[in-house]
Amino acid sequence: MAHKINLRNSSEKVILDDKGYKFLTTDKYLSDLDIITRLRKHSSGCAVFQRTQKQKKGGYKTETIYLHKLIAEKFIKKGRSKTKGLVGALNGNKLDCRIDNLAFRSRSTASRQRKSSSKAGFTGVYKESTRFRAVISNKGKSIHIGMFDTAVEAADAYNKMSKEFYGDEGKINVIPRAELSAAKKAAKEKAAAKKAAAKTVAKVKPAAKKAAPKKATKKKK
């Protein structure tokens, strides 16, 4: 069962599975912090708990708990190493803290997972005139994936290529299911309309005129 938790500074939701939710609500230290109701969205896109306390010797100390890291270190036993100490979300949604969606990453993988700076809103997607180009980097080379009518279609094509090149360690654009479904439907309808138009043109195209038979020439006597 998925649990959707409110954030204090965003309308978005944190997603937890049963194990993660139980851990946050029954662990004595975490429940005393009331962490489940005090989560905020960090500037990096993940869910975080923070509190600042005054120290007896003077000054203040800020405690910061990154939710995805907390859950990964508690429940994921495999994959962590000296080179893979960072935690990432497999589906690209940093607020999806279900255990099956978290994995330890290397810095190079984390670099690929960074938020896109593309104006189109998706990694590897760039607007050119009225269409969108999908591009991905592999082994230091920029690879052209294709041109698409919408940014969503281009992002979907990027996701497929990223999966092919990098497996679970590739960047995956988060695309709302409804938007992806609508884009695919529109592309399918456009292709069908184009095919139907081509058939119509073929039907009305005038047949080639047959060459007139040559007149027989009379032999001179």
XYZ file of C-alpha atoms in Angstrom:
221
model
C 0.000 0.000 0.000
C 1.297 3.477 -0.881
C 1.084 6.225 1.751
C 1.031 9.835 0.503
C 2.425 12.294 3.011
C 1.911 16.064 2.919
C 4.836 18.458 2.752
C 4.840 21.695 4.727
C 6.004 23.895 1.881
C 4.653 22.164 -1.220
C 1.454 20.728 -2.652
C 3.408 17.660 -3.771
C 3.363 14.459 -1.736
C 5.974 12.098 -0.349
C 5.254 8.473 -1.247
C 6.036 5.718 1.260
C 5.389 1.990 1.326
C 4.116 0.173 4.423
C 7.598 -0.590 5.800
C 8.818 2.972 5.439
C 5.655 4.455 6.930
C 5.747 2.069 9.903
C 9.419 2.878 10.510
C 8.798 6.631 10.610
C 5.766 6.342 12.888
C 6.968 3.668 15.339
C 10.697 4.336 15.734
C 10.996 6.119 19.093
C 13.445 8.798 18.017
C 11.668 9.567 14.739
C 8.195 9.531 16.254
C 9.380 11.869 19.044
C 10.538 14.243 16.304
C 7.105 13.881 14.675
C 9.012 13.601 11.410
C 6.001 12.331 9.464
C 4.210 15.705 9.799
C 7.279 17.954 9.603
C 8.725 17.062 6.216
C 9.585 19.786 3.732
C 10.656 19.777 0.111
C 14.353 20.595 -0.161
C 15.739 22.784 -2.967
C 17.302 19.602 -4.401
C 13.820 18.110 -4.845
C 13.927 15.519 -2.068
C 12.026 15.389 1.244
C 13.879 16.603 4.311
C 13.372 17.142 8.034
C 15.228 20.019 9.682
C 15.245 21.566 13.122
C 17.533 24.085 14.794
C 18.175 23.867 18.540
C 19.958 26.170 20.913
C 22.979 24.563 22.571
C 23.696 24.719 26.312
C 27.204 26.032 25.631
C 25.850 28.690 23.315
C 25.128 28.828 19.633
C 22.724 26.765 17.575
C 22.869 23.362 15.919
C 20.811 22.346 12.908
C 19.786 18.712 12.494
C 19.023 17.614 8.923
C 17.532 14.260 7.909
C 17.164 13.423 4.212
C 14.231 11.029 4.014
C 15.351 8.966 0.981
C 18.810 8.472 2.543
C 17.338 7.550 5.937
C 15.093 4.859 4.445
C 17.741 3.467 2.088
C 20.295 3.081 4.886
C 17.678 1.376 7.066
C 16.275 -1.128 4.572
C 18.622 -1.583 1.607
C 21.425 -3.991 2.433
C 22.940 -4.432 -1.030
C 24.583 -2.037 -3.429
C 26.271 0.308 -0.969
C 30.045 0.636 -1.303
C 32.854 3.185 -1.152
C 32.061 4.266 -4.710
C 28.284 3.992 -4.326
C 27.361 6.002 -1.267
C 24.713 8.321 -2.685
C 21.005 7.457 -2.832
C 18.847 7.998 -5.898
C 15.294 7.304 -7.066
C 14.958 4.750 -9.867
C 11.958 6.496 -11.410
C 13.502 9.954 -11.101
C 10.973 11.168 -8.519
C 12.972 12.106 -5.410
C 9.786 12.274 -3.340
C 9.005 8.623 -4.070
C 10.702 7.068 -1.051
C 9.330 3.558 -1.423
C 12.110 1.067 -0.733
C 11.904 -0.575 -4.159
C 12.403 2.825 -5.799
C 15.652 3.641 -3.976
C 19.184 2.549 -4.847
C 22.742 3.487 -3.955
C 24.526 5.421 -6.695
C 28.015 6.436 -7.696
C 28.825 10.120 -8.223
C 28.912 9.671 -12.002
C 25.433 8.145 -11.940
C 24.192 10.882 -9.615
C 25.541 13.434 -12.088
C 23.315 11.963 -14.807
C 20.381 12.139 -12.401
C 20.645 15.887 -11.843
C 17.707 18.140 -12.640
C 17.588 19.165 -16.251
C 18.460 22.724 -17.285
C 16.563 22.276 -20.564
C 13.885 24.901 -21.205
C 11.656 22.080 -22.471
C 11.520 20.761 -18.900
C 13.034 17.343 -19.580
C 16.574 16.030 -19.652
C 17.849 15.528 -23.188
C 14.959 17.429 -24.807
C 15.433 20.682 -26.737
C 12.943 22.731 -28.715
C 13.842 23.508 -32.308
C 11.330 25.692 -34.137
C 7.980 23.948 -33.560
C 9.366 20.471 -32.820
C 11.481 18.835 -30.127
C 14.822 17.071 -30.472
C 15.826 14.213 -28.124
C 19.562 13.840 -27.465
C 21.562 11.655 -25.063
C 25.246 11.485 -24.131
C 27.085 8.164 -24.123
C 30.833 7.610 -23.784
C 31.484 11.296 -24.267
C 29.488 11.533 -27.483
C 26.174 13.298 -28.104
C 23.709 10.975 -29.840
C 20.677 12.244 -31.765
C 17.613 10.132 -30.901
C 14.997 11.814 -33.082
C 12.622 14.713 -33.689
C 9.141 14.732 -32.140
C 6.001 16.861 -32.171
C 5.854 17.196 -28.377
C 8.336 17.451 -25.495
C 6.624 14.498 -23.820
C 7.252 12.196 -26.793
C 10.881 13.305 -26.931
C 11.271 12.729 -23.183
C 9.780 9.248 -23.510
C 12.236 8.432 -26.325
C 15.093 9.707 -24.145
C 13.944 7.486 -21.257
C 13.990 4.382 -23.459
C 17.490 5.131 -24.753
C 18.735 5.941 -21.253
C 17.437 2.576 -20.056
C 19.203 0.869 -22.964
C 22.547 2.597 -22.313
C 22.614 2.787 -18.521
C 20.011 0.359 -17.181
C 18.751 1.326 -13.733
C 21.529 3.912 -13.359
C 20.321 6.118 -16.215
C 18.342 9.336 -15.859
C 14.616 8.836 -16.311
C 12.404 11.846 -16.980
C 9.314 11.923 -14.796
C 6.358 12.130 -17.170
C 2.789 12.241 -15.814
C 0.996 9.145 -17.082
C -1.963 11.140 -18.417
C 0.329 13.426 -20.450
C 2.276 10.501 -21.908
C -0.929 8.660 -22.787
C -2.366 11.771 -24.473
C 0.847 12.353 -26.447
C 0.946 8.756 -27.678
C -2.726 8.911 -28.666
C -2.183 12.164 -30.587
C 0.864 10.729 -32.372
C -1.078 7.605 -33.309
C -4.000 9.668 -34.650
C -1.626 11.889 -36.620
C 0.064 8.863 -38.195
C -3.333 7.364 -39.094
C -4.507 10.657 -40.633
C -1.300 10.935 -42.658
C -1.715 7.378 -43.920
C -5.360 7.989 -44.860
C -4.415 11.203 -46.696
C -1.760 9.341 -48.672
C -4.333 6.726 -49.728
C -6.776 9.439 -50.793
C -4.129 11.122 -52.932
C -3.272 7.790 -54.535
C -6.946 7.194 -55.457
C -7.554 10.573 -57.058
C -4.247 10.713 -58.864
C -5.000 10.626 -62.623
C -3.861 7.556 -64.442
C -0.982 8.021 -66.833
C -2.144 8.643 -70.385
C -1.551 5.799 -72.745
C 0.547 6.624 -75.756
C -1.548 6.983 -78.912
C -0.993 4.112 -81.356
C 1.252 5.002 -84.236
C -0.499 5.457 -87.566
C 0.459 2.947 -90.203
C 2.488 4.518 -92.957
C 1.499 3.759 -96.527
C 4.134 2.121 -98.638
C 5.004 3.911 -101.793
C 4.354 1.927 -104.921
